[in-house]
Every structure is written in C-alpha cells, then in structure tokens.
Coordinates of C-alpha atoms in Angstrom, one line a residue:
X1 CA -157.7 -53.3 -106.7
X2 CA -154.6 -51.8 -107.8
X3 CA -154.1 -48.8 -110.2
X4 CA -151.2 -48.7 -112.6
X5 CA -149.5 -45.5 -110.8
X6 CA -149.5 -47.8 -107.4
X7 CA -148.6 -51.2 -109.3
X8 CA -145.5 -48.7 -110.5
X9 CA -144.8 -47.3 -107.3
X10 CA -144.6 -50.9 -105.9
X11 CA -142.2 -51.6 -108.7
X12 CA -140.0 -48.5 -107.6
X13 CA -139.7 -49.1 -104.2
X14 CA -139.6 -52.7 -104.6
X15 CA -135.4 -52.1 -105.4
X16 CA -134.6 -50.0 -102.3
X17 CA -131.2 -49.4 -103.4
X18 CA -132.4 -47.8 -106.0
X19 CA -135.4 -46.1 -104.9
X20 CA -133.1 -44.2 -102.7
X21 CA -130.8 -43.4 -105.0
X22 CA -133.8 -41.7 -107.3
X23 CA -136.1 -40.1 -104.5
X24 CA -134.1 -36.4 -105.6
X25 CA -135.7 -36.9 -109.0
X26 CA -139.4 -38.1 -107.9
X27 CA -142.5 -35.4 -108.1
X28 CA -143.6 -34.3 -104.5
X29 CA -146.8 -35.4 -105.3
X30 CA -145.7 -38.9 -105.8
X31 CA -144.4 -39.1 -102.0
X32 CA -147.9 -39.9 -100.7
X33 CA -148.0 -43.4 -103.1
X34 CA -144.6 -44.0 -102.8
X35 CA -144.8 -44.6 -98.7
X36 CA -148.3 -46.6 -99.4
X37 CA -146.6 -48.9 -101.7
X38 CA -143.2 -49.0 -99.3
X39 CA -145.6 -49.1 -95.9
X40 CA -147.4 -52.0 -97.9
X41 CA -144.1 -53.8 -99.3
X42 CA -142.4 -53.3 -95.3
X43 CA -139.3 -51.2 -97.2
X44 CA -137.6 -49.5 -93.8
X45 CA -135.2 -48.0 -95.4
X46 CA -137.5 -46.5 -98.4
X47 CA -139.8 -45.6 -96.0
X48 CA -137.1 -43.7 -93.8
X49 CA -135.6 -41.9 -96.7
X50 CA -139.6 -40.7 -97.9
X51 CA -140.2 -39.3 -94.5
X52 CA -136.6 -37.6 -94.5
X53 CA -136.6 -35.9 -97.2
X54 CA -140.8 -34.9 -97.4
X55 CA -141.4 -32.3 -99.0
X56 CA -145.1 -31.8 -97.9
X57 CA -146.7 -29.5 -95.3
X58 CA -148.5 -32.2 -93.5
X59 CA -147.6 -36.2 -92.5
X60 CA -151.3 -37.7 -91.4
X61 CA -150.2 -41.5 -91.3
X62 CA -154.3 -42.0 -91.5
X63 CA -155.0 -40.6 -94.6
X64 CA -151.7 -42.4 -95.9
X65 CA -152.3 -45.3 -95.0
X66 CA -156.0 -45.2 -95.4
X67 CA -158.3 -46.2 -98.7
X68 CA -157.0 -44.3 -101.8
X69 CA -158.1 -43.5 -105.5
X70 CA -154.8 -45.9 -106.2
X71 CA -155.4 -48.4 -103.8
X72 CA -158.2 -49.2 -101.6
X73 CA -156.9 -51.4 -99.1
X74 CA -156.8 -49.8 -95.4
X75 CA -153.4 -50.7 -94.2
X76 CA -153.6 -48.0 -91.1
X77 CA -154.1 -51.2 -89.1
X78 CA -150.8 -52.6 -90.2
X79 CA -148.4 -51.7 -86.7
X80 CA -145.9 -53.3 -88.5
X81 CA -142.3 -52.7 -86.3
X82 CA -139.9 -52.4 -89.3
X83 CA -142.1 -49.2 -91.1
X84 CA -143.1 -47.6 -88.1
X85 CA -139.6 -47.2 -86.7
X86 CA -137.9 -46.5 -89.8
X87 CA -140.8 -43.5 -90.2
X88 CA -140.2 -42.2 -86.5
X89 CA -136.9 -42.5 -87.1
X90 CA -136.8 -40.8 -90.6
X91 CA -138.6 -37.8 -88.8
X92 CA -135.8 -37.3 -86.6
X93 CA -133.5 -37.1 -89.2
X94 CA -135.4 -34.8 -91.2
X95 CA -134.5 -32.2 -88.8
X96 CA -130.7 -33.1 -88.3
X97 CA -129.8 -33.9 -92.1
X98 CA -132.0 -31.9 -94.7
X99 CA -129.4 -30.0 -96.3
X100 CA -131.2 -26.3 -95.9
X101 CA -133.9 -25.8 -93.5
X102 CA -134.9 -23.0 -95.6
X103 CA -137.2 -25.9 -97.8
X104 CA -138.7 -27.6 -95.1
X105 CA -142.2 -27.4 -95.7
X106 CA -143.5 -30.0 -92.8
X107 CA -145.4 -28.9 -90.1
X108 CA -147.7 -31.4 -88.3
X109 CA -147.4 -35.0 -88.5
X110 CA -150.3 -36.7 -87.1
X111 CA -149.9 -40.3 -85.9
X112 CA -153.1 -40.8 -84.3
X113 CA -154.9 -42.6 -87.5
X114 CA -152.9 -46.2 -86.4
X115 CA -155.0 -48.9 -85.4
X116 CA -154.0 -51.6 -82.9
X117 CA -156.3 -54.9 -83.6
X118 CA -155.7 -58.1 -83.0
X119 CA -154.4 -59.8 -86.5
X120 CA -151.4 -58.4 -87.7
X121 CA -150.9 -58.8 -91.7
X122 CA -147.4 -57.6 -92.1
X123 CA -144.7 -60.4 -92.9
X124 CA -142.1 -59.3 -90.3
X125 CA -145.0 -60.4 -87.3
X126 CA -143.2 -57.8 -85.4
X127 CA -145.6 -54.9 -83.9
X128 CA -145.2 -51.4 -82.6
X129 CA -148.3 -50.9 -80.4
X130 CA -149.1 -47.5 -78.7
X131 CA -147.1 -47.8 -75.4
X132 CA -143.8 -48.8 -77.1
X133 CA -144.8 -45.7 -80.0
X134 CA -145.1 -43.6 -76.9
X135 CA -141.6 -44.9 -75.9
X136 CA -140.0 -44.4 -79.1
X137 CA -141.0 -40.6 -80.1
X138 CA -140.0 -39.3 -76.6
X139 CA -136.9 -41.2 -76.7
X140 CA -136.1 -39.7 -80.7
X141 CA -136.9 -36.5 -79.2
X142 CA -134.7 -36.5 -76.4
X143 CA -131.9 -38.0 -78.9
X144 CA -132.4 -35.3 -81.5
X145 CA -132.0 -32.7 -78.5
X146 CA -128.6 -34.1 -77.5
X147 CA -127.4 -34.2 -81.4
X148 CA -128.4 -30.5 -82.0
X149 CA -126.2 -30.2 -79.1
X150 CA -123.2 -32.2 -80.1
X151 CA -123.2 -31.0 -83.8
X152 CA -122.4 -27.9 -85.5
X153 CA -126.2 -27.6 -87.2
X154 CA -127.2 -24.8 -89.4
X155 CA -128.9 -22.4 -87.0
X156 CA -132.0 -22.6 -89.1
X157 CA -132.5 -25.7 -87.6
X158 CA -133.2 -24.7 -84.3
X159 CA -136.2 -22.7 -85.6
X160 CA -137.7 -25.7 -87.6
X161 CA -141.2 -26.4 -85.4
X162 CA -143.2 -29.6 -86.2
X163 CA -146.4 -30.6 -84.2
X164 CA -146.4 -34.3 -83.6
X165 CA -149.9 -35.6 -82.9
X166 CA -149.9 -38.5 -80.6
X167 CA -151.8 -41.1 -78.6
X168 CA -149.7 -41.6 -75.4
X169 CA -149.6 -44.5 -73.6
X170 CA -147.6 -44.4 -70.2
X171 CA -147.2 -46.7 -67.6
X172 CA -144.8 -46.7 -64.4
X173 CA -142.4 -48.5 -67.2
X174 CA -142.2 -45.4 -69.4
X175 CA -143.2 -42.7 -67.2
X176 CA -139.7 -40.9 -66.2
X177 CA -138.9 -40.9 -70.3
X178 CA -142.1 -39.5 -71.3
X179 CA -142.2 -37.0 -68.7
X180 CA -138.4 -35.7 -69.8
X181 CA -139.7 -35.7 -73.6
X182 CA -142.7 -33.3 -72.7
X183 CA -140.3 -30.9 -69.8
X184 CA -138.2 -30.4 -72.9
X185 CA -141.2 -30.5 -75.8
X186 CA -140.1 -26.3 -75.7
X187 CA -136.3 -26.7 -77.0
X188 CA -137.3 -29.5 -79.7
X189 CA -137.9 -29.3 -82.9
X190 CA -140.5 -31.9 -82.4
X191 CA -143.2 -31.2 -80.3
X192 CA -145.1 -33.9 -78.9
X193 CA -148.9 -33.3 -78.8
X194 CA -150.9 -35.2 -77.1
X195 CA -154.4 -36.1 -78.6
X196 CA -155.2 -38.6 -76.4
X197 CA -153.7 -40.1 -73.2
X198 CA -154.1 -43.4 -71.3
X199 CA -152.6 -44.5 -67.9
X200 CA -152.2 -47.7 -66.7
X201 CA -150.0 -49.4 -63.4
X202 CA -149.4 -45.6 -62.5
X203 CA -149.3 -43.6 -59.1
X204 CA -151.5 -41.3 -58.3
X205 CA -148.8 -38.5 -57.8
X206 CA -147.6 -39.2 -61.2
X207 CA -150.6 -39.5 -63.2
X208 CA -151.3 -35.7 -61.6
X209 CA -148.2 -34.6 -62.8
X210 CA -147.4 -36.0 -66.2
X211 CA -151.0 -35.3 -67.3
X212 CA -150.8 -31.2 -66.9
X213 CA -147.7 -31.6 -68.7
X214 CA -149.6 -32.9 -71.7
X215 CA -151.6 -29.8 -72.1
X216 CA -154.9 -30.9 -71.2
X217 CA -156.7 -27.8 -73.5
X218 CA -156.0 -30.4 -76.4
X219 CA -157.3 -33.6 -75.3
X220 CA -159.5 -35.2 -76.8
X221 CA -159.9 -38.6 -75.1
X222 CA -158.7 -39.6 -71.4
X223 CA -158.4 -42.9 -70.5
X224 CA -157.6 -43.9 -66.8
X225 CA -158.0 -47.6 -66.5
X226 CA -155.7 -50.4 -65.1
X227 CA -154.2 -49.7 -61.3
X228 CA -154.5 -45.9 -61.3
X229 CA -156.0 -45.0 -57.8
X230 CA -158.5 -42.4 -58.9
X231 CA -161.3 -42.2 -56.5
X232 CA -164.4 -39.3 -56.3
X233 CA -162.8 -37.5 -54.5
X234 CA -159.5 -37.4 -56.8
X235 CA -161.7 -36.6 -59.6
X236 CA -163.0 -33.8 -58.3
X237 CA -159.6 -32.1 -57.9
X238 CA -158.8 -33.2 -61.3
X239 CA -162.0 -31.1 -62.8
X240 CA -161.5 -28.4 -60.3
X241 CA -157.6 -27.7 -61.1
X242 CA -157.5 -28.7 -65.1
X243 CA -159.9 -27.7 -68.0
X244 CA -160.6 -29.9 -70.9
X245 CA -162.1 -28.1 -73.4
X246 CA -161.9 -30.6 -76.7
X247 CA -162.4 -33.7 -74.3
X248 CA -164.6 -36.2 -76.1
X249 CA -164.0 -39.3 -74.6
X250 CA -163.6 -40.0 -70.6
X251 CA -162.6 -43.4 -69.5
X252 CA -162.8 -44.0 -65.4
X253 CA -160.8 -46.7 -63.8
X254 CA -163.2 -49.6 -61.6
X255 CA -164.3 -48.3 -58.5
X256 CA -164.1 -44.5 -58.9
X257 CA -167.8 -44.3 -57.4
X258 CA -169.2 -46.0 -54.6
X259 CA -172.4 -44.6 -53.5
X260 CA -173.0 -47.4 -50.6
X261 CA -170.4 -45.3 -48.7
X262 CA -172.1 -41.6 -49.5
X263 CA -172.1 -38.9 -47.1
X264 CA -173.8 -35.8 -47.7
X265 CA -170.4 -34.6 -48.4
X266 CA -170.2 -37.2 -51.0
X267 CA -173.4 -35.8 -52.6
X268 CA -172.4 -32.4 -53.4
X269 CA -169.0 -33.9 -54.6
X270 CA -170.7 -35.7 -57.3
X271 CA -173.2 -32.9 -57.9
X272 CA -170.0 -31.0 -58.6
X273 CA -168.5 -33.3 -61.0
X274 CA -171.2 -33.4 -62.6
X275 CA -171.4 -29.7 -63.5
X276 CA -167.7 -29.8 -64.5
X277 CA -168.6 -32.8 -67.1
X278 CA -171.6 -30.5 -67.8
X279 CA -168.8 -28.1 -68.9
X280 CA -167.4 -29.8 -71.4
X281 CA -169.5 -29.3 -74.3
X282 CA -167.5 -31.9 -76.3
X283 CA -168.1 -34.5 -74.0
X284 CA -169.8 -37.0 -76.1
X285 CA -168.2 -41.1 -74.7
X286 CA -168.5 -41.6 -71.2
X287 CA -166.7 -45.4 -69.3
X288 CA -167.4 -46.1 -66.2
X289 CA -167.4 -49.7 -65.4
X290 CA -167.2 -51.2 -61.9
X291 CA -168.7 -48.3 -59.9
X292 CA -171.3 -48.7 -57.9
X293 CA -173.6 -45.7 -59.0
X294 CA -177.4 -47.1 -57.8
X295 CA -179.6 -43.7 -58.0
X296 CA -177.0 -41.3 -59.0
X297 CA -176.9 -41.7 -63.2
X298 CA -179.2 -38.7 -63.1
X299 CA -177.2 -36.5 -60.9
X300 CA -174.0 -37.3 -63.0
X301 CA -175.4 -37.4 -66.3
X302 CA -178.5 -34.3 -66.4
X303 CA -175.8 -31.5 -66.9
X304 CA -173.9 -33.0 -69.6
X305 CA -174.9 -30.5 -72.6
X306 CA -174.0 -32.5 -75.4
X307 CA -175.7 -36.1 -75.8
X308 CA -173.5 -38.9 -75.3
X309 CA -172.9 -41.3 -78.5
X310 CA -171.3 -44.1 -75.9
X311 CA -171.8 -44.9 -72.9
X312 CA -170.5 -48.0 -70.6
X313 CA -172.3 -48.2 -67.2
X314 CA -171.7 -51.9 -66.6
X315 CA -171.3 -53.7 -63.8
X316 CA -172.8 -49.9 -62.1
X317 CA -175.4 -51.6 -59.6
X318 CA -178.0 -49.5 -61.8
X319 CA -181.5 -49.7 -60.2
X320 CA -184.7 -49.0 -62.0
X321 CA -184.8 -45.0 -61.8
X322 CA -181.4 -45.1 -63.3
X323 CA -182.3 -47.0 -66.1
X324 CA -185.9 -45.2 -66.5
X325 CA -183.6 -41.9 -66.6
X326 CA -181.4 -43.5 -69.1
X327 CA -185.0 -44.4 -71.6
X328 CA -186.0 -41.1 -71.0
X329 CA -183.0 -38.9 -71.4
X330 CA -181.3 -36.8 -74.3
X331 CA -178.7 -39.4 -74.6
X332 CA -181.1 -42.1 -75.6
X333 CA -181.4 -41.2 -78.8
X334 CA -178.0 -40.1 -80.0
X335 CA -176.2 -43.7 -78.4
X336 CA -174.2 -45.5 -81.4
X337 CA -172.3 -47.6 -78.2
X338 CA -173.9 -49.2 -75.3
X339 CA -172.5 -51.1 -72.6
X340 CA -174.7 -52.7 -69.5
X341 CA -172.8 -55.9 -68.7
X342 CA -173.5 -57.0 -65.3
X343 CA -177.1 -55.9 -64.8
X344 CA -180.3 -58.1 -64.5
X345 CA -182.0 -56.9 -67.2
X346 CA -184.8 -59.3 -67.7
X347 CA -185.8 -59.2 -64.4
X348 CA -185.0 -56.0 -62.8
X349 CA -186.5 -53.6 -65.6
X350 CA -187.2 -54.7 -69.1
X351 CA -189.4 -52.6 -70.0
X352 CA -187.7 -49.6 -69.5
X353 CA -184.5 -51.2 -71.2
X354 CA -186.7 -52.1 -74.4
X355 CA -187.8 -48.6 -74.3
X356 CA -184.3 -47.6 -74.0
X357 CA -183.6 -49.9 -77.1
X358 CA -186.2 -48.3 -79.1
X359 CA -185.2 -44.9 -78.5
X360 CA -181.8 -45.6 -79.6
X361 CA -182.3 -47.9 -82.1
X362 CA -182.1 -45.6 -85.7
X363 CA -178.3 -45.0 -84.5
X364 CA -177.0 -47.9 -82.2
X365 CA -173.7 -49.7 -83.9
X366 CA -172.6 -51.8 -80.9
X367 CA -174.5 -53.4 -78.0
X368 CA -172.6 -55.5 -75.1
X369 CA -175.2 -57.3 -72.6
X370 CA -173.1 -59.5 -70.7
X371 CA -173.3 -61.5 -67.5
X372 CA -177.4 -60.1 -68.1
X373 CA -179.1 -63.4 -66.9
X374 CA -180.2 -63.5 -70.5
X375 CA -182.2 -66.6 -70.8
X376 CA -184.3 -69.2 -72.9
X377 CA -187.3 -67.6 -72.3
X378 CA -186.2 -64.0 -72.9
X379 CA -185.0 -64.6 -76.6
X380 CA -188.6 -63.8 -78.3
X381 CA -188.9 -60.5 -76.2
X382 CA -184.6 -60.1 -76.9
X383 CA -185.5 -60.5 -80.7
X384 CA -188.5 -58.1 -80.5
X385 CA -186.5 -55.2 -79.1
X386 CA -183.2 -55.6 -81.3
X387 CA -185.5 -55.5 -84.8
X388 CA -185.6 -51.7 -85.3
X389 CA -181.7 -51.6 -84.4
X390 CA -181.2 -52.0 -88.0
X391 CA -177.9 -50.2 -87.7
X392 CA -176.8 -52.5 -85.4
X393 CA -172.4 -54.0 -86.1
X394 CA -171.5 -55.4 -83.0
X395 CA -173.5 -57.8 -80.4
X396 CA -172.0 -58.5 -77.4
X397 CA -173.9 -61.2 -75.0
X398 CA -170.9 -63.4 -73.5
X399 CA -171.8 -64.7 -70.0
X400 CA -175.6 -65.4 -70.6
X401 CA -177.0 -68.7 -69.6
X402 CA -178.7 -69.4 -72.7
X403 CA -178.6 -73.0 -74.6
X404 CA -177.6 -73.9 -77.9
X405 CA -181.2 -74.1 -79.2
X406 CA -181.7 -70.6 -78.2
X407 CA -178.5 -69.9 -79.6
X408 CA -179.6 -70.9 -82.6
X409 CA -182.8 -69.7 -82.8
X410 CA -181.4 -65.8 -82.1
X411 CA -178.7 -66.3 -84.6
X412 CA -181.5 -67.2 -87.2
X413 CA -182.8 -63.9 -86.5
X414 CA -179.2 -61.9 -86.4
X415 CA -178.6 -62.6 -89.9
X416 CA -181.2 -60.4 -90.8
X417 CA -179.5 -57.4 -89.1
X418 CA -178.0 -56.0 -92.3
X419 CA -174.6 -54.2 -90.7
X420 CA -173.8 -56.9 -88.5
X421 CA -170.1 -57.8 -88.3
X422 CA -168.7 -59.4 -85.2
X423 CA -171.4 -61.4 -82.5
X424 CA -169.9 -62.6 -79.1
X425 CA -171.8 -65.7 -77.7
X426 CA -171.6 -67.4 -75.0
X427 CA -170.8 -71.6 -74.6
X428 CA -173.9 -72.7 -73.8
X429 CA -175.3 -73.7 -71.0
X430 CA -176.1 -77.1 -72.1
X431 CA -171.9 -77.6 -72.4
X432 CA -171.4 -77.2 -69.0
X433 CA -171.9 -79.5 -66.2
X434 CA -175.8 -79.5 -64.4
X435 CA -176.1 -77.4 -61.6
X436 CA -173.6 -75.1 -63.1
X437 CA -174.6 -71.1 -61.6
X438 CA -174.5 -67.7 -63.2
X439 CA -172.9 -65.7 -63.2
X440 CA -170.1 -68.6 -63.8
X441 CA -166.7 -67.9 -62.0
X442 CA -163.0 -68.2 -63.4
X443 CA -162.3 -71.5 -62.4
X444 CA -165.2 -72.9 -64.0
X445 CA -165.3 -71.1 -66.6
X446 CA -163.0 -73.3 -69.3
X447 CA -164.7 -76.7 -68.1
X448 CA -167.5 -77.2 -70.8
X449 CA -167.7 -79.7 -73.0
X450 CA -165.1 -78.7 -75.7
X451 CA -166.5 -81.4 -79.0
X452 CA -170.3 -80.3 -77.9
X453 CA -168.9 -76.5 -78.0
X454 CA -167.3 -77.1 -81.4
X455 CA -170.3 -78.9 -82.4
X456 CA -172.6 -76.2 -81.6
X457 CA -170.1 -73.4 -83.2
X458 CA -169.9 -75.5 -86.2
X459 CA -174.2 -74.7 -86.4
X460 CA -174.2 -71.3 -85.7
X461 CA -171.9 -71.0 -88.1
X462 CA -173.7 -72.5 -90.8
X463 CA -176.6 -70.7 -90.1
X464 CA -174.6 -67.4 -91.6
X465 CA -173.2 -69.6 -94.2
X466 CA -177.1 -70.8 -95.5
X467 CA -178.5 -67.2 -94.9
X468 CA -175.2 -65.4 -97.2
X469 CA -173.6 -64.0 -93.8
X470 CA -170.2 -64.9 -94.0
X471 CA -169.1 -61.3 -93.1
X472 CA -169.7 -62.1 -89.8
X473 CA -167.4 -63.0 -87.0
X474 CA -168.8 -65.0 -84.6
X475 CA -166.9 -65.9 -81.3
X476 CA -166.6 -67.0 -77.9
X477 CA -163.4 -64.8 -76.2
X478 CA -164.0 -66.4 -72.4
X479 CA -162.0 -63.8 -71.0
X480 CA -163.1 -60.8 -72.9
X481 CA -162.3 -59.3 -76.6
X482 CA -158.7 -57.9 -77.1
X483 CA -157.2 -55.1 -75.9
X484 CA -154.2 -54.3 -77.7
X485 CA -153.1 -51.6 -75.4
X486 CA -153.7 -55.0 -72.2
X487 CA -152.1 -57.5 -74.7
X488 CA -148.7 -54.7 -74.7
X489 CA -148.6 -54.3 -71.4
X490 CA -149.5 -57.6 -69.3
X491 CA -146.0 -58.6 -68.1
X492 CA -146.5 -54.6 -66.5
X493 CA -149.5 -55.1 -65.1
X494 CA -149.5 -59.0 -63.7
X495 CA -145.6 -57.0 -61.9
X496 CA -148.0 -54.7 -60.4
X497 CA -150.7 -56.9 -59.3
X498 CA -148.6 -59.6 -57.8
X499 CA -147.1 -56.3 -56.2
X500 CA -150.3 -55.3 -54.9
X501 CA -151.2 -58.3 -53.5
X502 CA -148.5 -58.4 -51.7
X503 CA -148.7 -55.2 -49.8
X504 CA -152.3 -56.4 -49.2
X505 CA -150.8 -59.4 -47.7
X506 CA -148.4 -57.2 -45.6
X507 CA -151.0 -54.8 -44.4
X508 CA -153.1 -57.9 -42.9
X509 CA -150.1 -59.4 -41.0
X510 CA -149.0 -56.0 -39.2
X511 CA -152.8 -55.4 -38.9
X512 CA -152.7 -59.0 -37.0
X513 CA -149.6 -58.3 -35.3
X514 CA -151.5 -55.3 -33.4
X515 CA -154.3 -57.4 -32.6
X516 CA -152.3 -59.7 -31.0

C-alpha cells in the first residue's frame, strides 16, 4: 500500500529530467522518499543526483530501502545494478562537486542492510552482488583519490571524512584492488569500514594480510569459506596475533579441525582457541562444517561466555558425548539456527538430540537435518520432537531416505507449524531406482523418476493449499539452497579448483617419478 506523499514522489522522479532540475528546491526531509520511490522506479540518474547532493547526516541504505510509514514494501533485497552504481557513484561525487564543503552534513553511509537472494524483482535483471560492491567502492575510492589529485578542489574538501560501512567480499580476483583501497582508506575522504568480511579462492599469505588491514576491532562477522587454507594451527595464530572484540559471527572453512590426527600438542592448541573464542563476549554464530571434531565440542565450546544463537556442526563426525554436551549446555536454549547435516541421528543418539530439540524449542527459527538417515519409521518420533518448535521458519531435511507417503504424512503435520516459510525435502526414495544407497552420490543423484517426482510435489503441495499454507515454499534444491555470494563467484572458484586439481595431479607424478 501506497501513501499519497510516495504515490507523489513516484510522480516526481518518474520525469528524471526534471526531477533533477528541481532537487535545489525539494525539503531535506523529502530526500529519504524521494530515493525509495527512484530505488523502486530504477531512476540512475535521480538516484545519483539524491545521493550527490544529501543533505542528511547519515545514508543507511537498510532503513531506506526498508518498510516505511509511506510504503511498506522491503525493496533492500532489490541489488538492482543500475541504482546501486549510480548511488556509489553519486557518493563519489558528492565529495568532488558539492559546491562548498562547508554544508556537507553526511557522515556515515552504511551499505550493509542489502540483501542478496535468489529472485531479483528489478526490470533491468542486472545485479550488483557483494563481491562486485566490494569491487566497485574500492575502485571509486581510489578514483576519487586520483581526481583530488588532478583537480584544483577547495581545500575543504580534503577534510570532508565519511565512514562507509561495508560487507567485503574478496577473492584472489579483487584482492590487489581492495588491498590498495584500504592502504589508502587514511588520505580518502571515504573510508571503507568493514563490518563484515568473507574470503574465498584466497592464499593464505593474503588472507593474513588484507584481513589486519580491515581493522579487525570492528568486525562483526568473519567468514572464511571456499579454498582459503586455514588449518588449527593457522587459527591459532590468527586469535593469538588479532583481537575481535565486536565479532558475532565466525565462519570456518572445511577441514579446519581434524581430531583423528591429534597430538598432545594438538590438544592444548584447541584448548587455546577455545579460550580466545571464550574471549569474545560477542561471539554469538559459530560454522564449522566438514571438521572432524568427535569428542572435542566441549573443549571448544565450554568457554564461550555468551550462548550461541547458531550453530552449524555438520558433517563434524559428532559422537554421543558431543551431542549429550550440546542437550545439556548453555547454548541449548538460546539456538534460533541449527545445523547437523551429516550425522546419524536416529541411530547414533536420539534421545539426546530430542532433548536437544526440546531445550531449544521456545526459540529455534531454522533447522537443517540433512543426509541424517531420516527414515519411514522415524517420522512419528521426528513429529513428536518438532511440536513444541512452535517458532519454527525454516526445515531443512534434503538427503533423507524417506518415501513419498512419509513425505506426506510429515507435511500434514508441518502445516500446523504456525511460522513456517520455506521446507526443503528430499525426492523420495520411492523415485529412485531399488537398491539405490544413502547417503546417494552426485552421479546418482539426478536419476529419479522425474513425472513420479512432479507427481508427488504436485501432493505435497496441495496439502498446504487444503490446510490455508500457501505461504510456504516448498522445494527440492539437489545441490543445496543458493548462495548468492557462490552463484557471483563460480567461474572464480571452478578456475581455482580445476587449478588445484592440477597441482594435485602434478604432485602425484613427481611423487611417482621418485619412486621409480
């Protein structure tokens, strides 16, 4: 629903000729509805002129773009190319033009309220995800640097200061750009500040180096995932030379731990990293995935002062006293997030999971049990432990082999979960050939009866439909949900695994070459 003042504003900016033309006469208070209404229209050039010339102390691109009085629509998940660039670029030249820097009010602009998803509404189909933003603002800084240079600017320009709050993304693609943006963050009137990092396809050496130039003391979320080499042992150097003070999320790349190979060594090393975790009081997500941690949760996990709201330990080779710790901890009752993919729940340790469950239940938003030998005959007890979790948005249980009559029968009771939104399922097993094993491999896992599938979808679908449930997404992603910040980079990253193969393959023949 539209107000008047935002069906005006669309009217306004609508003719950007004139819009332009007029912004000298508009009330600063109107700027805020006036970039809505030319975010939600995709006017670049209003859009560049509004940011230009704003007249506000504060840009927060979240609360722009976010629900208002005037218009309730959330467009912050709108990465729409044309606005973004013509905003970035309307920033740099609100230093360089502004005819007196004496009226320049702005002070932070804070960017980190865009949201990548999947489904992009804007008309031009065109996004700007978080790697190429990254890209963009340290190559506008270092522009705007070389044009203070080459132009006679009013010296009052040089002491305009603006904080720009960012979520980096770098990558061996970007790395030597964004590392000359933040040596030179001290001479620019823009100062990149980064609120969150992530690295992916990036050498040690240079993840070490580009991350103290972030200034670690404002972090709030560290994300090390795709082809970054961080082992125990690199971690531990990583807590013992840099502080993190406001870290809130920490995001491990696969493989970090691996307690099959633990020397006594080993054991105080991860004793130590857990105290430094224990350190960071704002410490409240924790990722982990693909390390093998059987035994260990409580040694990492007991010093952590603040309980942990999410928490991914799948695919972590957890044994019974990790997950009896887990039922039994702090943590258990403060988890909104929960990730334990890749563990044999029902016959390993369900009762200490469905404790677990309980204990979490009155706050848990999103639970992902995939590849958890889920079967027929553990739906009644699945049922039975997910009907306190009344909180309960997101269900996560691809890789199961259940069939479509279980399928069915949970989804009859999932519609009674009153915040659901989005359920993953898997195809069931009756769609795949007999004989067919769990967990199911790559090469198997697209040959399934496709009409039976459909068929099946087609019920599960209807059951929402009968039961009023039609604000739930329901859907079978084979190879995992999106990930926009994968999906931006994956030329990048299949470059660097076809690389790495490679020098695998090269290793093995000198290796051969010796032996022989």
């Amino acid at each position: 629903m539209k107000s008047l003042r935002f069906i005006s504003a669309e009217a306004f900016v609508s003719n950007a000729e004139f819009a332009r033309k007029s912004l000298g006469s508009v009330a600063h208070n109107l700027f805020p509805l006036l970039f809505k209404a030319s975010y939600l229209l995709e006017q670049g050039e209003v859009i560049h002129d509004l940011v230009e010339n704003w007249p506000l102390v504060d840009f927060n691109m979240g609360k722009l773009l976010g629900a208002t009085v005037d218009y309730q629509e959330d467009l912050s998940h709108r990465t729409c190319s044309v606005c973004l660039e013509s905003c970035l670029t309307g920033l740099r030249d609100y230093v360089l033009n502004h005819p007196s820097p004496y009226v320049k009010r702005l002070k932070v602009v804070d960017l980190t309220g865009i949201k990548d998803v999947e489904v992009q509404f804007c008309e031009c189909k065109k996004t700007m995800g978080r790697w190429a933003r990254t890209q963009l603002l340290s190559k506008l800084c270092l522009e705007l640097l070389v044009d203070l240079q080459q132009t006679q600017c009013n010296p009052g320009t040089f002491e305009i200061s603006i904080d720009v709050l960012i979520d980096l993304f770098v990558t061996e693609r970007n790395y030597e750009l964004v590392v000359q943006a933040l040596l030179k963050k001290c001479y620019c009137p823009l100062k990149i500040c980064c609120v969150a990092f992530r690295s992916d396809n990036l050498d040690l050496q240079k993840f070490f180096y580009i991350i103290k130039l972030t200034d670690p003391s404002l972090l709030r979320k560290l994300e090390i995932v795709h082809n970054v080499r961080l082992e125990m042992e690199h971690l531990e150097i990583l807590f013992n030379s840099i502080h993190f003070p406001l870290l809130m999320s920490l995001t491990l790349p696969a493989r970090t731990f691996n307690v099959r190979r633990f020397t006594a060594t080993d054991e105080r090393m991860l004793m130590n990293i857990g105290e430094k975790m224990g350190e960071m009081t704002q410490l409240t997500e924790l990722s982990m995935p693909f390390s093998i941690l059987t035994g260990r949760i409580r040694k990492l996990l007991s010093p952590l002062k603040t309980p942990l709201k999410v928490l991914d330990v799948s695919n972590c080779s957890l044994n019974h006293a990790d997950m009896a710790y887990l039922a039994n901890s702090f943590h258990a009752n403060h988890l909104e997030a929960l990730d334990l993919s890749g563990h044999n729940i029902p016959d390993l340790y369900p009762s200490v999971f469905f404790k677990l469950l309980s204990h979490s239940s009155s706050v848990l938003k999103s639970l992902t049990l995939e590849d958890c030998n889920i079967q027929d005959t553990h739906v009644n007890m699945l049922i039975l432990g997910l009907n306190p979790c009344q909180k309960l948005q997101e269900f996560k249980f691809l890789g199961n082999p259940l069939s479509s009559q279980a399928l069915k029968h949970l989804f009859t009771f999932l519609c009674e979960l009153p915040m659901l939104k989005n359920v993953e399922f898997p195809v069931p097993r009756d769609c795949y050939p007999v004989g067919i094993t769990y967990p199911i491999d790559d090469a198997n896992l697209c040959r399934f009866d496709q009409q039976k599938y459909e068929r099946v979808t087609a019920d599960l679908n209807l059951i929402l439909l009968q039961a009023n449930r039609e604000d739930v997404k329901a859907s079978t992603p084979l190879f995992g949900s999106y990930d926009a910040a994968v999906q931006e980079t994956n030329n990048e990253l299949g470059a660097y695994l076809i690389k790495s193969f490679k020098e695998t393959l090269e290793k093995f023949t000198t290796s051969l070459n010796k032996m022989s």
